[in-house]
XYZ file of C-alpha atoms in Angstrom:
437
model
C -0.002 -0.020 -0.057
C 2.817 2.604 0.903
C 4.445 1.888 -2.601
C 0.989 2.572 -4.279
C 0.595 5.757 -2.602
C 4.047 6.898 -3.421
C 3.509 5.940 -7.018
C 0.507 8.036 -7.266
C 1.971 11.081 -5.622
C 4.963 10.698 -8.156
C 2.478 10.536 -10.989
C 0.540 13.556 -9.738
C 3.076 15.714 -8.496
C 6.262 14.688 -10.666
C 4.282 13.894 -13.808
C 2.426 17.035 -14.071
C -0.358 16.972 -16.704
C 1.076 14.004 -18.606
C 1.102 12.029 -15.443
C -2.618 13.045 -14.766
C -3.521 12.011 -18.107
C -1.876 8.605 -17.876
C -3.567 8.004 -14.495
C -6.901 8.869 -15.872
C -6.357 6.621 -18.872
C -5.611 3.770 -16.446
C -8.293 4.379 -13.729
C -10.670 6.996 -14.977
C -13.859 6.557 -17.139
C -12.408 5.932 -20.625
C -14.192 7.989 -23.350
C -16.667 9.125 -20.668
C -17.477 12.226 -22.802
C -18.453 9.987 -25.773
C -20.676 7.618 -23.724
C -24.169 8.530 -23.698
C -25.829 9.602 -20.407
C -29.113 8.175 -19.168
C -31.837 10.806 -18.477
C -32.585 11.415 -14.696
C -36.221 12.093 -14.859
C -36.508 12.872 -11.183
C -35.386 11.863 -7.584
C -36.566 12.608 -4.086
C -34.203 13.075 -1.133
C -35.186 12.133 2.556
C -36.272 14.825 4.786
C -36.018 12.632 8.020
C -34.851 9.317 9.152
C -37.247 7.378 6.805
C -37.905 3.563 7.159
C -39.325 2.365 3.793
C -39.982 -1.355 3.318
C -41.626 -1.928 0.253
C -42.795 -0.220 -3.216
C -44.891 -0.348 -6.334
C -44.302 1.048 -9.708
C -47.470 0.506 -11.828
C -50.104 2.409 -13.711
C -47.988 5.511 -14.006
C -47.459 5.535 -10.157
C -44.355 4.988 -7.999
C -45.586 4.260 -4.358
C -43.387 3.686 -1.436
C -44.669 2.376 2.017
C -43.132 3.388 5.129
C -44.457 2.520 8.670
C -46.215 5.736 9.104
C -47.189 6.764 5.600
C -47.631 5.724 1.959
C -46.435 8.097 -0.564
C -47.080 8.029 -4.368
C -45.494 10.074 -7.122
C -46.278 10.416 -10.795
C -43.789 8.080 -12.489
C -43.093 10.601 -15.344
C -42.688 13.744 -13.259
C -42.129 12.750 -9.659
C -44.768 15.155 -8.677
C -47.025 14.086 -5.711
C -49.875 11.956 -6.798
C -51.388 11.017 -3.489
C -50.399 9.938 0.016
C -52.023 7.971 2.916
C -51.595 7.706 6.525
C -52.708 4.384 8.261
C -56.150 4.845 9.772
C -57.294 3.564 13.036
C -59.472 0.598 13.328
C -62.999 1.442 14.258
C -63.548 0.727 18.111
C -59.810 0.064 18.726
C -58.352 1.661 21.659
C -54.803 2.217 20.287
C -53.886 5.799 19.707
C -51.721 5.076 16.702
C -51.816 2.738 13.684
C -48.929 1.686 11.326
C -48.597 0.205 7.920
C -47.357 -3.440 8.104
C -47.758 -4.881 4.777
C -48.388 -4.461 1.015
C -48.941 -6.727 -1.926
C -45.790 -7.621 -3.870
C -47.848 -7.143 -7.280
C -50.255 -4.770 -8.616
C -53.091 -6.496 -10.489
C -55.573 -4.737 -12.741
C -54.659 -1.447 -11.210
C -55.385 -2.674 -7.546
C -52.927 -3.000 -4.784
C -53.523 -4.347 -1.243
C -52.193 -2.905 1.924
C -52.616 -3.902 5.679
C -52.354 -1.824 8.725
C -53.139 -2.072 12.370
C -52.416 -0.737 15.915
C -48.964 0.648 16.508
C -48.870 -0.856 20.009
C -50.427 -3.836 21.704
C -50.709 -4.259 25.347
C -51.755 -8.014 25.289
C -51.574 -10.994 23.239
C -54.311 -11.532 20.673
C -56.075 -8.106 20.061
C -56.251 -6.787 16.500
C -52.596 -6.784 15.354
C -52.221 -5.783 11.754
C -55.761 -6.623 10.876
C -57.280 -4.177 8.499
C -56.756 -4.823 4.771
C -57.661 -2.225 2.096
C -57.754 -2.483 -1.538
C -56.711 0.651 -3.222
C -56.777 1.960 -6.853
C -52.854 2.606 -7.326
C -53.459 5.400 -9.753
C -55.696 7.517 -7.485
C -55.128 6.274 -4.043
C -58.763 5.658 -3.622
C -59.870 2.905 -1.161
C -62.024 0.602 -3.201
C -62.715 -1.854 -0.427
C -61.687 -1.927 3.204
C -62.230 -4.789 5.610
C -61.348 -5.982 9.069
C -59.820 -9.373 9.423
C -61.625 -11.534 12.257
C -60.155 -10.891 15.590
C -59.125 -14.185 17.226
C -58.719 -13.927 21.057
C -56.381 -15.995 23.267
C -53.777 -16.542 20.625
C -50.186 -16.288 21.605
C -49.281 -14.148 18.552
C -50.288 -11.474 16.343
C -48.053 -12.428 13.452
C -48.974 -11.138 10.273
C -47.925 -11.361 6.429
C -48.114 -9.241 3.410
C -51.530 -9.562 1.553
C -51.767 -10.552 -1.982
C -54.437 -10.621 -4.725
C -55.087 -14.183 -6.295
C -57.958 -13.918 -8.753
C -60.940 -12.912 -6.691
C -59.279 -13.627 -3.495
C -57.049 -11.728 -1.023
C -54.828 -13.954 0.796
C -53.409 -12.817 4.218
C -52.146 -14.416 7.287
C -52.897 -13.223 10.900
C -52.652 -14.810 14.222
C -50.906 -17.672 12.272
C -54.001 -18.291 10.476
C -54.057 -18.142 6.793
C -57.136 -16.354 5.407
C -58.786 -16.113 1.963
C -60.993 -12.927 1.714
C -63.327 -11.945 -1.104
C -61.913 -9.191 -3.188
C -65.232 -7.788 -3.919
C -67.169 -8.137 -0.781
C -64.516 -8.612 2.046
C -66.258 -11.702 3.313
C -64.175 -14.506 4.515
C -64.096 -17.407 1.927
C -61.830 -19.673 3.687
C -59.257 -20.054 6.451
C -56.530 -22.493 7.449
C -55.678 -22.658 11.222
C -52.741 -24.639 12.496
C -53.428 -27.824 14.388
C -54.060 -27.231 18.131
C -51.171 -27.714 20.466
C -48.508 -27.582 17.849
C -47.525 -24.025 18.441
C -46.814 -23.313 14.891
C -45.685 -19.977 13.700
C -46.322 -18.826 10.125
C -42.995 -17.416 8.485
C -43.740 -15.135 5.466
C -45.941 -17.303 3.068
C -45.278 -16.960 -0.718
C -48.523 -16.522 -2.650
C -49.017 -16.993 -6.445
C -51.908 -17.909 -8.704
C -51.001 -21.627 -8.412
C -50.267 -22.055 -4.725
C -49.914 -20.532 -1.299
C -46.501 -21.859 0.166
C -46.430 -21.450 4.126
C -43.340 -22.064 6.077
C -44.338 -23.262 9.556
C -42.052 -23.332 12.572
C -43.538 -25.598 15.092
C -42.446 -26.317 18.832
C -44.359 -29.471 19.685
C -46.137 -32.622 18.228
C -44.555 -33.439 14.933
C -41.872 -31.989 12.546
C -40.329 -28.825 13.840
C -40.232 -27.241 10.405
C -42.841 -27.757 7.432
C -43.777 -26.183 4.284
C -47.623 -26.153 3.885
C -49.114 -25.910 0.421
C -52.663 -24.481 0.038
C -55.022 -23.992 -2.930
C -55.400 -20.089 -3.060
C -58.902 -20.393 -4.383
C -60.376 -22.457 -1.486
C -57.658 -23.076 1.171
C -57.574 -26.713 0.563
C -54.377 -28.472 1.686
C -52.370 -29.941 -1.100
C -49.496 -31.075 0.538
C -46.676 -30.818 3.130
C -42.951 -31.029 3.065
C -40.474 -31.100 6.009
C -37.047 -29.679 6.193
C -34.386 -28.743 8.680
C -32.985 -25.199 9.071
C -30.778 -23.700 11.584
C -32.234 -20.200 11.131
C -35.508 -18.880 9.995
C -36.050 -19.664 6.322
C -36.225 -17.321 3.418
C -39.348 -17.852 1.145
C -37.801 -16.811 -2.243
C -40.684 -17.518 -4.531
C -44.216 -19.007 -4.756
C -44.161 -20.142 -8.492
C -42.311 -22.452 -8.201
C -42.061 -22.542 -4.418
C -38.343 -21.945 -3.512
C -37.336 -21.887 0.145
C -33.693 -21.086 1.487
C -32.690 -23.167 4.429
C -29.463 -23.077 6.622
C -27.776 -26.437 6.921
C -25.400 -25.105 9.649
C -25.472 -22.492 12.482
C -22.199 -21.112 10.778
C -23.283 -18.139 8.517
C -20.174 -18.930 6.430
C -21.526 -22.286 5.217
C -23.486 -21.853 2.138
C -27.084 -22.324 2.263
C -29.435 -24.466 0.108
C -32.433 -23.551 -1.972
C -35.222 -26.202 -2.067
C -37.420 -26.173 -5.029
C -40.856 -27.758 -4.886
C -44.136 -28.187 -7.109
C -47.373 -26.860 -6.039
C -48.268 -30.255 -4.293
C -45.202 -30.138 -2.157
C -42.902 -32.500 -3.897
C -39.301 -31.529 -3.923
C -38.102 -30.827 -7.594
C -34.431 -29.924 -6.910
C -31.930 -28.804 -4.376
C -29.700 -25.959 -5.389
C -26.656 -25.418 -3.374
C -25.545 -21.740 -3.024
C -22.092 -22.806 -4.075
C -22.059 -23.145 -7.871
C -19.175 -23.216 -10.414
C -19.370 -19.539 -10.903
C -19.193 -18.701 -7.101
C -21.468 -18.443 -4.174
C -24.992 -17.154 -4.897
C -25.984 -13.916 -3.166
C -29.500 -14.415 -2.155
C -29.681 -11.847 0.783
C -32.985 -9.692 0.745
C -33.111 -6.148 -0.364
C -35.705 -4.981 2.302
C -33.767 -6.512 5.091
C -35.733 -4.291 7.616
C -38.938 -6.476 7.200
C -39.526 -9.001 9.814
C -38.642 -12.490 9.114
C -42.209 -13.510 9.504
C -43.206 -11.217 6.498
C -42.344 -11.581 2.799
C -38.962 -10.032 1.707
C -37.808 -9.123 -1.717
C -34.647 -11.183 -2.914
C -31.905 -10.441 -5.518
C -33.108 -13.194 -7.848
C -35.425 -13.385 -10.846
C -37.245 -16.320 -12.317
C -37.853 -16.925 -15.879
C -37.756 -19.724 -18.410
C -37.293 -22.449 -15.984
C -34.226 -20.680 -14.558
C -33.389 -18.981 -11.268
C -31.014 -15.988 -12.013
C -29.000 -14.528 -9.325
C -25.769 -12.645 -8.532
C -22.791 -14.257 -6.907
C -21.127 -12.802 -3.989
C -18.592 -10.106 -5.061
C -14.907 -10.654 -4.647
C -12.021 -8.162 -4.749
C -9.947 -7.595 -7.821
C -8.012 -4.637 -6.492
C -7.819 -2.557 -3.160
C -10.760 -0.472 -4.442
C -12.727 -2.625 -6.827
C -14.928 -5.828 -6.977
C -16.490 -8.140 -9.480
C -19.134 -10.809 -9.475
C -21.071 -12.779 -12.002
C -24.769 -13.302 -12.904
C -25.719 -16.942 -12.839
C -28.682 -18.951 -14.248
C -29.507 -22.235 -12.590
C -31.924 -24.846 -13.803
C -34.896 -25.297 -11.586
C -35.352 -28.822 -12.452
C -31.938 -30.065 -12.069
C -30.249 -27.637 -9.859
C -27.375 -27.217 -12.104
C -25.659 -24.095 -13.350
C -26.864 -23.364 -16.868
C -24.621 -20.213 -17.767
C -22.786 -17.464 -16.119
C -21.970 -13.943 -17.197
C -19.680 -11.068 -16.181
C -20.670 -7.466 -16.723
C -17.016 -6.373 -16.594
C -13.868 -7.258 -14.930
C -14.266 -4.418 -12.138
C -18.070 -4.650 -11.981
C -20.669 -5.851 -9.507
C -24.064 -6.556 -10.934
C -27.494 -7.696 -9.933
C -30.507 -8.888 -11.999
C -33.726 -7.070 -11.245
C -36.084 -7.706 -14.120
C -37.076 -9.894 -17.254
C -38.229 -9.374 -20.684
C -39.514 -11.855 -23.217
C -36.215 -13.146 -23.963
C -33.625 -11.554 -21.583
C -32.662 -10.784 -18.016
C -32.112 -7.101 -17.182
C -29.239 -6.377 -14.858
C -27.747 -3.197 -13.287
C -24.069 -2.611 -12.070
C -22.978 -0.815 -8.991
C -21.865 2.660 -9.577
C -18.114 3.333 -9.599
C -16.095 6.299 -10.811
C -15.020 4.487 -14.002
C -18.068 2.359 -14.563
C -21.089 4.364 -13.595
C -24.451 2.365 -13.305
C -26.371 1.208 -16.386
C -28.659 -1.380 -17.460
C -27.415 -4.659 -19.217
C -29.459 -7.241 -21.036
C -28.506 -10.859 -21.044
C -30.213 -13.381 -23.178
C -32.171 -15.956 -21.253
C -30.195 -18.735 -23.051
C -27.016 -17.152 -22.050
C -24.554 -14.935 -23.971
C -22.544 -11.727 -23.688
C -24.361 -8.889 -21.845
C -25.321 -6.024 -23.728
C -25.631 -2.440 -22.566
C -29.059 -0.968 -23.315
C -29.157 2.209 -21.351
C -26.922 5.257 -20.859
C -24.930 6.002 -17.945
C -26.811 6.703 -14.630
C -25.715 9.547 -12.285
C -24.539 8.471 -9.014
C -27.712 7.535 -7.055
C -26.316 5.272 -4.400
C -25.852 1.624 -3.753
C -28.334 0.445 -6.336
C -27.136 -3.225 -6.274
C -27.453 -3.462 -2.496
C -30.282 -1.575 -1.125
C -32.726 -0.439 -3.788
C -35.987 -2.062 -4.917
C -35.790 -1.651 -8.615
C -38.771 -1.639 -11.191
C -38.794 -1.663 -14.946
C -41.637 -0.604 -17.158
C -39.765 -0.734 -20.687
C -39.031 2.861 -20.713
C -37.473 3.552 -17.326
C -36.009 2.229 -14.146
C -37.557 3.206 -10.829
C -35.718 2.686 -7.527
C -36.845 2.992 -3.938
C -34.272 2.822 -1.181
C -34.857 -0.056 1.242
C -31.438 -0.128 3.162
C -30.642 0.959 6.730
C -30.463 4.601 7.784
C -30.950 7.192 5.177
C -29.676 7.717 1.563
C -28.774 10.721 -0.444
C -31.404 9.426 -3.014
C -34.564 7.789 -1.505
C -36.543 7.502 -4.813
C -35.699 7.884 -8.508
C -36.731 7.485 -12.002
C -34.147 7.149 -14.754
C -34.829 6.796 -18.602
């Protein structure tokens, strides 16, 4: 390190302009003036210590949920579209309410949110028990209904709500409910067996199945994955597994769960792939030929009992994920984007965005996966396209301005014209929300 510093001083001081140009040619952004810049449509900076934990980008709106408010912006301009504070449940004694969940997808212009009392003084009670279906474009509440209050339960665990056809699926008090999207009436519920003490850990919900991880204390397997029919709540199957830490429910279609085979965090985890009936299809080790898959959640503030968003995309029978980065110099790192076959668990292909570039997949098109690289001085962030059948990454956007740690802490959305990002990391960031074309 001393020799490197001395060498830089010699170049900068002793070499004059020629030395600076040589240094820039080696370490600076080559031909930066000739590379096209992407257009920053707008950005929002935080005004306080914000704690966002999920976001939507749909129907011309970018919406970000915090515990205490839900903000929506016009996607093209960043102007305020609407906002909402969590209402109090009628008849509840709590003085404050908080948002505690939102659907991962917007369907037919509708999103679902959940909220409830900020504090609880006893077990049971209402918890996060009110569901509202909202028009994402206007913020208008289309339907609002209170979940059944189940007294004398030892938990008020809740999960994110999701729309599946005409049903809103949601878990509260470790009971999974199916509610009518149109009337708000309960269609079905699936309670846990008496005396098993099972805790629901962040179900993954899709049109085909509801995959519910259970952590139980007595009478039977300690850890199970329960599979329900989203239309009627009928049990389709169960699978047992053993994990040394709370599992991560990566996906519902197909159901993919991340388990820890050791108490040591340095030991790579395993991804188990199932069909909708609970039959294991494949086991994917996080160590693949290209490196160790990096599956950590983006919105790591979210409690483990709720759904998180992971750094993976699924398409064409593939799980596509980044590998952990590794250093290539004192200041730069690199990684690869890897595709793993969901039927065999084997690596199908790997691609590198650059020798000193760290990338992350975030969306898919009809025949490609979209990735973005971490911003550095010589390699500003931009969007790359990798064919789903493998191949060389192709740059499809101009250079982004420096907006922050896009690969690590931003929930990214794509609408064929722009990238929208919402910060989900710890503390605050210089840019909380942005849109780039």
